Short mmCIF file of C-alpha atoms and ligand atoms in Angstrom, two decimals:
data_model
loop_
_atom_site.label_atom_id
_atom_site.label_comp_id
_atom_site.label_asym_id
_atom_site.label_seq_id
_atom_site.Cartn_x
_atom_site.Cartn_y
_atom_site.Cartn_z
CA UNK A 561 99.97 91.48 129.05
CA UNK A 562 100.85 88.02 128.23
CA UNK A 563 102.64 86.20 131.29
CA UNK A 564 105.85 85.32 129.91
CA UNK A 565 105.90 81.80 129.08
CA UNK A 566 109.56 81.14 130.99
CA UNK A 567 108.61 82.73 134.05
CA UNK A 568 105.43 80.97 134.40
CA UNK A 569 107.61 77.20 134.24
CA UNK A 570 109.62 78.64 136.78
CA UNK A 571 106.88 79.59 139.07
CA UNK A 572 105.05 75.83 138.11
CA UNK A 573 108.62 74.21 138.91
CA UNK A 574 109.54 76.00 141.87
CA UNK A 575 106.43 74.78 143.38
CA UNK A 576 106.85 71.63 142.45
CA UNK A 577 110.87 71.26 143.70
CA UNK A 578 109.22 72.67 147.08
CA UNK A 579 107.48 68.88 147.11
CA UNK A 580 110.22 66.78 146.35
CA UNK A 581 111.56 64.68 142.96
CA UNK A 582 109.71 65.80 139.70
CA UNK A 583 107.52 63.33 138.36
CA UNK A 584 106.27 62.75 134.46
CA UNK A 585 103.31 63.89 136.19
CA UNK A 586 105.09 67.17 137.18
CA UNK A 587 106.36 67.54 133.21
CA UNK A 588 102.78 66.98 131.88
CA UNK A 589 101.73 70.22 134.53
CA UNK A 590 104.50 72.08 132.97
CA UNK A 591 103.28 71.36 129.22
CA UNK A 592 99.64 72.46 130.01
CA UNK A 593 101.34 75.70 130.75
CA UNK A 594 103.34 75.19 127.55
CA UNK A 595 99.78 74.69 125.84
CA UNK A 596 98.16 77.76 127.12
CA UNK A 597 100.78 79.88 126.16
CA UNK A 598 100.83 78.88 122.52
CA UNK A 599 97.23 79.55 122.39
CA UNK A 600 97.37 82.59 123.69
CA UNK A 601 99.82 83.10 121.47
CA UNK A 602 97.47 82.65 119.09
CA UNK A 603 98.37 78.92 117.70
CA UNK A 604 95.30 76.68 116.94
CA UNK A 605 94.03 74.34 119.40
CA UNK A 606 94.96 71.17 117.15
CA UNK A 607 98.24 72.48 116.42
CA UNK A 608 99.25 73.61 120.01
CA UNK A 609 98.18 69.84 120.63
CA UNK A 610 100.24 68.31 118.44
CA UNK A 611 103.18 70.47 119.01
CA UNK A 612 103.10 69.44 123.03
CA UNK A 613 103.12 66.30 122.05
CA UNK A 614 106.09 66.46 119.98
CA UNK A 615 107.47 68.33 123.19
CA UNK A 616 106.77 66.10 125.84
CA UNK A 617 108.43 63.05 123.44
CA UNK A 618 111.43 65.11 123.10
CA UNK A 619 110.88 65.72 126.60
CA UNK A 620 111.21 62.30 128.16
CA UNK A 621 113.97 61.43 126.03
CA UNK A 622 115.86 63.81 128.14
CA UNK A 623 116.00 63.82 131.82
CA UNK A 624 114.02 66.90 132.30
CA UNK A 625 113.11 65.28 135.75
CA UNK A 626 116.62 65.42 136.74
CA UNK A 627 117.52 68.84 136.12
CA UNK A 628 118.58 71.24 138.43
CA UNK A 629 116.66 73.80 136.27
CA UNK A 630 114.02 71.75 134.83
CA UNK A 631 111.91 74.90 134.20
CA UNK A 632 114.68 76.38 131.62
CA UNK A 633 115.23 72.79 130.64
CA UNK A 634 111.29 72.53 129.71
CA UNK A 635 112.13 76.00 127.46
CA UNK A 636 114.99 75.38 125.76
CA UNK A 637 113.18 72.04 124.71
CA UNK A 638 110.27 74.20 123.46
CA UNK A 639 112.38 76.39 121.26
CA UNK A 640 114.16 74.26 119.73
CA UNK A 641 110.66 72.63 118.64
CA UNK A 642 109.52 75.77 117.59
CA UNK A 643 111.77 76.90 115.35
CA UNK A 644 111.93 73.11 114.19
CA UNK A 645 108.36 73.43 113.11
CA UNK A 646 108.91 76.71 112.07
CA UNK A 647 111.68 76.61 109.30
CA UNK A 648 110.77 76.07 106.23
CA UNK A 649 113.31 76.35 103.09
CA UNK A 650 116.83 76.92 104.51
CA UNK A 651 117.14 80.35 102.85
CA UNK A 652 113.38 81.63 102.81
CA UNK A 653 114.31 85.14 101.07
CA UNK A 654 115.79 83.07 98.20
CA UNK A 655 113.39 84.43 95.48
CA UNK A 656 113.40 81.43 92.17
CA UNK A 657 114.03 84.43 89.79
CA UNK A 658 116.16 82.53 87.21
CA UNK A 659 115.05 82.37 83.69
CA UNK A 660 113.86 86.07 83.23
CA UNK A 661 111.78 87.57 82.61
CA UNK A 662 110.32 85.95 86.00
CA UNK A 663 107.01 85.76 87.11
CA UNK A 664 105.83 86.40 90.65
CA UNK A 665 102.50 86.16 91.89
CA UNK A 666 101.26 88.62 94.28
CA UNK A 667 98.06 86.88 96.17
CA UNK A 668 96.21 87.94 99.25
CA UNK A 669 92.85 89.61 100.87
CA UNK A 670 92.17 93.47 100.48
CA UNK A 671 93.67 94.90 103.37
CA UNK A 672 96.27 92.12 103.92
CA UNK A 673 99.02 94.46 102.73
CA UNK A 674 99.46 93.20 99.32
CA UNK A 675 100.62 96.36 97.95
CA UNK A 676 102.57 97.51 99.87
CA UNK A 677 104.33 94.44 100.56
CA UNK A 678 104.59 93.71 96.34
CA UNK A 679 106.83 97.22 96.39
CA UNK A 680 108.76 96.28 99.36
CA UNK A 681 109.73 93.22 97.50
CA UNK A 682 110.54 94.80 94.12
CA UNK A 683 112.75 97.17 96.00
CA UNK A 684 115.13 94.29 97.94
CA UNK A 685 114.86 92.79 94.49
CA UNK A 686 116.64 95.75 93.06
CA UNK A 687 118.68 96.89 95.85
CA UNK A 688 119.66 93.60 97.17
CA UNK A 689 119.68 91.70 93.85
CA UNK A 690 120.58 94.22 91.36
CA UNK A 691 117.20 93.06 89.57
CA UNK A 692 115.12 95.01 86.94
CA UNK A 693 111.50 94.59 88.15
CA UNK A 694 107.92 95.76 86.16
CA UNK A 695 105.28 95.89 89.01
CA UNK A 696 101.68 95.78 87.33
CA UNK A 697 98.22 95.98 89.50
CA UNK A 698 95.42 93.24 88.33
CA UNK A 699 92.83 95.08 90.65
CA UNK A 700 90.46 96.54 88.20
CA UNK A 701 87.42 97.00 90.87
CA UNK A 702 89.67 99.34 92.42
CA UNK A 703 91.51 102.03 90.82
CA UNK A 704 93.00 103.58 93.59
CA UNK A 705 94.62 100.32 94.22
CA UNK A 706 96.44 100.66 90.63
CA UNK A 707 97.46 103.69 91.55
CA UNK A 708 98.61 102.95 94.82
CA UNK A 709 101.39 101.04 93.21
CA UNK A 710 102.02 103.58 90.50
CA UNK A 711 102.73 105.77 93.33
CA UNK A 712 104.77 103.43 95.39
CA UNK A 713 106.82 102.31 92.08
CA UNK A 714 108.06 106.12 91.52
CA UNK A 715 108.95 106.40 95.03
CA UNK A 716 111.10 103.47 94.96
CA UNK A 717 112.26 103.79 91.21
CA UNK A 718 110.92 100.65 90.12
CA UNK A 719 108.72 100.84 86.62
CA UNK A 720 104.76 99.90 86.86
CA UNK A 721 102.93 98.96 83.66
CA UNK A 722 100.87 101.53 82.63
CA UNK A 723 97.21 101.66 83.47
CA UNK A 724 94.95 101.19 80.41
CA UNK A 725 91.11 101.30 81.36
CA UNK A 726 88.50 98.58 80.49
CA UNK A 727 90.79 95.12 80.73
CA UNK A 728 90.69 92.60 82.62
CA UNK A 729 93.03 91.06 84.78
CA UNK A 730 93.86 88.13 82.67
CA UNK A 731 95.02 90.70 79.82
CA UNK A 732 96.75 92.70 81.91
CA UNK A 733 98.96 89.71 83.35
CA UNK A 734 99.48 88.83 79.67
CA UNK A 735 100.36 92.47 78.58
CA UNK A 736 102.74 92.53 81.75
CA UNK A 737 104.75 89.10 80.87
CA UNK A 738 104.74 90.87 77.11
CA UNK A 739 106.19 94.08 78.44
CA UNK A 740 108.48 92.13 80.69
CA UNK A 741 110.32 90.60 77.68
CA UNK A 742 110.45 93.53 75.43
CA UNK A 743 111.76 95.54 78.23
CA UNK A 744 114.12 93.41 79.26
CA UNK A 745 113.37 92.85 82.99
CA UNK A 746 114.51 90.67 85.15
CA UNK A 747 111.06 89.74 86.99
CA UNK A 748 107.74 91.26 86.60
CA UNK A 749 105.28 91.29 89.67
CA UNK A 750 101.45 90.65 89.55
CA UNK A 751 99.71 92.47 92.22
CA UNK A 752 96.09 90.82 91.68
CA UNK A 753 93.13 91.87 93.73
CA UNK A 754 91.84 91.37 96.56
CA UNK A 755 88.61 91.26 98.47
CA UNK A 756 87.62 91.38 101.91
CA UNK A 757 86.56 87.58 102.05
CA UNK A 758 87.36 84.90 100.08
CA UNK A 759 84.93 84.09 97.04
CA UNK A 760 84.72 81.96 94.12
CA UNK A 761 84.81 85.03 92.25
CA UNK A 762 88.54 85.99 93.43
CA UNK A 763 89.32 82.46 93.32
CA UNK A 764 88.37 82.17 89.94
CA UNK A 765 90.39 85.10 88.86
CA UNK A 766 93.44 84.28 90.51
CA UNK A 767 93.64 80.91 88.80
CA UNK A 768 92.81 82.97 85.76
CA UNK A 769 95.90 85.19 86.04
CA UNK A 770 98.36 82.17 87.17
CA UNK A 771 97.19 79.96 84.71
CA UNK A 772 98.64 82.77 81.68
CA UNK A 773 101.39 83.81 84.08
CA UNK A 774 102.90 80.54 85.18
CA UNK A 775 104.39 82.02 87.87
CA UNK A 776 107.56 81.29 89.59
CA UNK A 777 106.65 82.25 93.10
CA UNK A 778 102.97 82.56 94.32
CA UNK A 779 103.14 84.92 97.43
CA UNK A 780 100.24 84.94 100.17
CA UNK A 781 100.49 88.13 101.82
CA UNK A 782 98.30 87.93 105.08
CA UNK A 783 98.39 89.86 108.17
CA UNK A 784 99.66 88.30 110.85
CA UNK A 785 97.74 89.99 113.63
CA UNK A 786 94.50 87.88 112.55
CA UNK A 787 95.46 84.50 113.93
CA UNK A 788 92.85 82.05 113.30
CA UNK A 789 91.65 83.88 110.63
CA UNK A 790 95.30 84.10 108.18
CA UNK A 791 95.72 80.36 108.66
CA UNK A 792 92.36 79.85 107.41
CA UNK A 793 93.29 82.14 104.18
CA UNK A 794 96.55 80.56 103.95
CA UNK A 795 94.75 77.07 103.76
CA UNK A 796 91.80 78.52 101.39
CA UNK A 797 94.62 79.90 98.93
CA UNK A 798 97.11 76.97 99.34
CA UNK A 799 94.12 74.34 98.30
CA UNK A 800 92.47 76.59 95.21
CA UNK A 801 95.74 78.74 93.94
CA UNK A 802 98.88 76.71 95.29
CA UNK A 803 101.47 79.10 96.98
CA UNK A 804 105.00 79.17 97.03
CA UNK A 805 105.30 80.78 100.45
CA UNK A 806 103.91 83.19 103.08
CA UNK A 807 104.70 86.80 103.83
CA UNK A 808 103.47 87.62 106.95
CA UNK A 809 102.45 91.45 107.73
CA UNK A 810 102.33 94.06 110.78
CA UNK A 811 104.61 91.92 112.58
CA UNK A 812 105.55 95.35 114.11
CA UNK A 813 102.14 94.91 116.07
CA UNK A 814 101.77 93.02 119.35
CA UNK A 815 100.75 89.98 118.04
CA UNK A 816 102.41 87.05 119.43
CA UNK A 817 103.36 85.52 116.35
CA UNK A 818 101.26 81.82 116.82
CA UNK A 819 99.49 82.10 113.54
CA UNK A 820 102.99 81.67 112.07
CA UNK A 821 103.39 78.05 113.91
CA UNK A 822 99.78 77.08 112.81
CA UNK A 823 100.00 78.64 109.21
CA UNK A 824 103.31 76.21 108.59
CA UNK A 825 101.87 73.34 110.55
CA UNK A 826 98.98 73.24 108.44
CA UNK A 827 99.63 73.98 105.14
CA UNK A 828 103.64 73.43 105.75
CA UNK A 829 104.11 76.14 103.05
CA UNK A 830 107.05 78.23 104.27
CA UNK A 831 107.12 81.34 105.45
CA UNK A 832 109.27 83.59 103.26
CA UNK A 833 109.23 86.90 104.72
CA UNK A 834 108.01 89.25 107.60
CA UNK A 835 106.23 92.95 107.34
CA UNK A 836 107.41 94.96 109.87
CA UNK A 837 105.96 98.14 109.51
CA UNK A 838 104.24 100.76 106.59
CA UNK A 839 108.15 102.22 104.95
CA UNK A 840 109.25 100.18 101.76
CA UNK A 841 112.58 99.33 103.96
CA UNK A 842 110.41 97.08 106.59
CA UNK A 843 110.66 93.90 105.63
CA UNK A 844 112.85 91.04 106.04
CA UNK A 845 113.37 87.78 105.39
CA UNK A 846 111.89 84.96 107.92
CA UNK A 847 113.97 84.06 111.04
CA UNK A 848 112.40 81.06 112.86
CA UNK A 849 114.27 81.69 116.10
CA UNK A 850 112.87 85.48 116.57
CA UNK A 851 109.27 83.93 115.95
CA UNK A 852 109.72 81.25 118.66
CA UNK A 853 111.07 83.89 120.87
CA UNK A 854 108.23 85.91 120.58
CA UNK A 855 106.21 83.11 121.20
CA UNK A 856 107.63 82.25 124.14
CA UNK A 857 107.21 85.77 125.41
P1 GDP B 2278 96.04 95.73 100.09
O1 GDP B 2278 94.51 95.97 100.39
O2 GDP B 2278 96.11 93.90 100.82
O3 GDP B 2278 97.18 95.73 98.96
O4 GDP B 2278 96.57 96.42 101.42
P2 GDP B 2278 97.79 97.74 101.32
O5 GDP B 2278 99.36 97.23 101.19
O6 GDP B 2278 97.44 99.04 100.69
O7 GDP B 2278 98.31 97.83 103.01
C1 GDP B 2278 96.81 98.47 103.66
C2 GDP B 2278 97.76 98.81 105.04
O8 GDP B 2278 98.29 98.47 105.59
C3 GDP B 2278 98.23 99.94 104.08
O9 GDP B 2278 98.01 101.60 105.40
C4 GDP B 2278 99.86 99.61 104.51
O10 GDP B 2278 101.22 100.93 104.93
C5 GDP B 2278 99.83 99.08 105.78
N1 GDP B 2278 100.98 97.90 106.31
C6 GDP B 2278 101.03 96.76 104.92
N2 GDP B 2278 101.78 96.10 105.64
C7 GDP B 2278 102.44 96.59 106.61
C8 GDP B 2278 103.26 96.17 107.74
O11 GDP B 2278 104.29 95.20 107.84
N3 GDP B 2278 103.22 96.55 108.77
C9 GDP B 2278 102.11 97.80 109.59
N4 GDP B 2278 102.19 98.60 110.54
N5 GDP B 2278 102.00 98.39 108.32
C10 GDP B 2278 101.76 97.49 107.09
#
């Protein structure tokens, strides 16, 4: 188990206070603990370094050394800074879906939870926003994935584009757009193919689909348990396709959420939703405070 950062810092300060007044050197010792805790929570080293620097600046301005509970004071500063870095849009869950039919492009690696997340968001749009949603699977390599979306659609009462064998992803995207217009849908969601790793073929296809669909939102679905890999995936997709936000899945697992911090710091793109399980309701808007609490332990 991870040691709780708050306890760890209290430990450090307990040792220090026994030796008399706190010095800047003491604060540095505490910040080293903060850095270790961040690394243990899967935050990447450059991001952790940058973060600690920002905390140090805040801490020196806030008379931590004179505080009776310096440990608590540092924890609070760390918490506030985490929330500061993690905060993206004012309203992360508000998707841009005006000008019907609004296309939403779902991208990500295979196994990240893309199809599940597409259905979860469709259900949310239908129930919370009263939108008529059409979903289409563009995964021409994996018929099972196309069927999976159709099954989920039937389960949540959201229409899916009928499957036509032999079409390319771009053809499906065009047909989805047409169907969305003719059928009076508010939103259509394109669940693109994923591969196990990023490669040129995948990126070319996603770019081609993006160019015909001109999505209002391009949401990258990444597995929140994959740590640094998730951050690399986010940088790649953002560089090649351009994303408007991230959905972190498997946040019901025991990952510490450090990937969220790294991803936000590295790509500058907001985390919009988190996936919290396999069920269709297991998704919620991103709350920076919750992840901050999780990283702090
Ligand atoms: P895709 O290949 O990216 O489309 O991935 P899928 O949507 O098929 O999901 C792969 C597996 O992950 C399925 O068994 C999902 O039920 C599961 N999954 C998706 N999102 C979550 C999540 O937030 N938490 C958990 N625990 N499982 C998830």
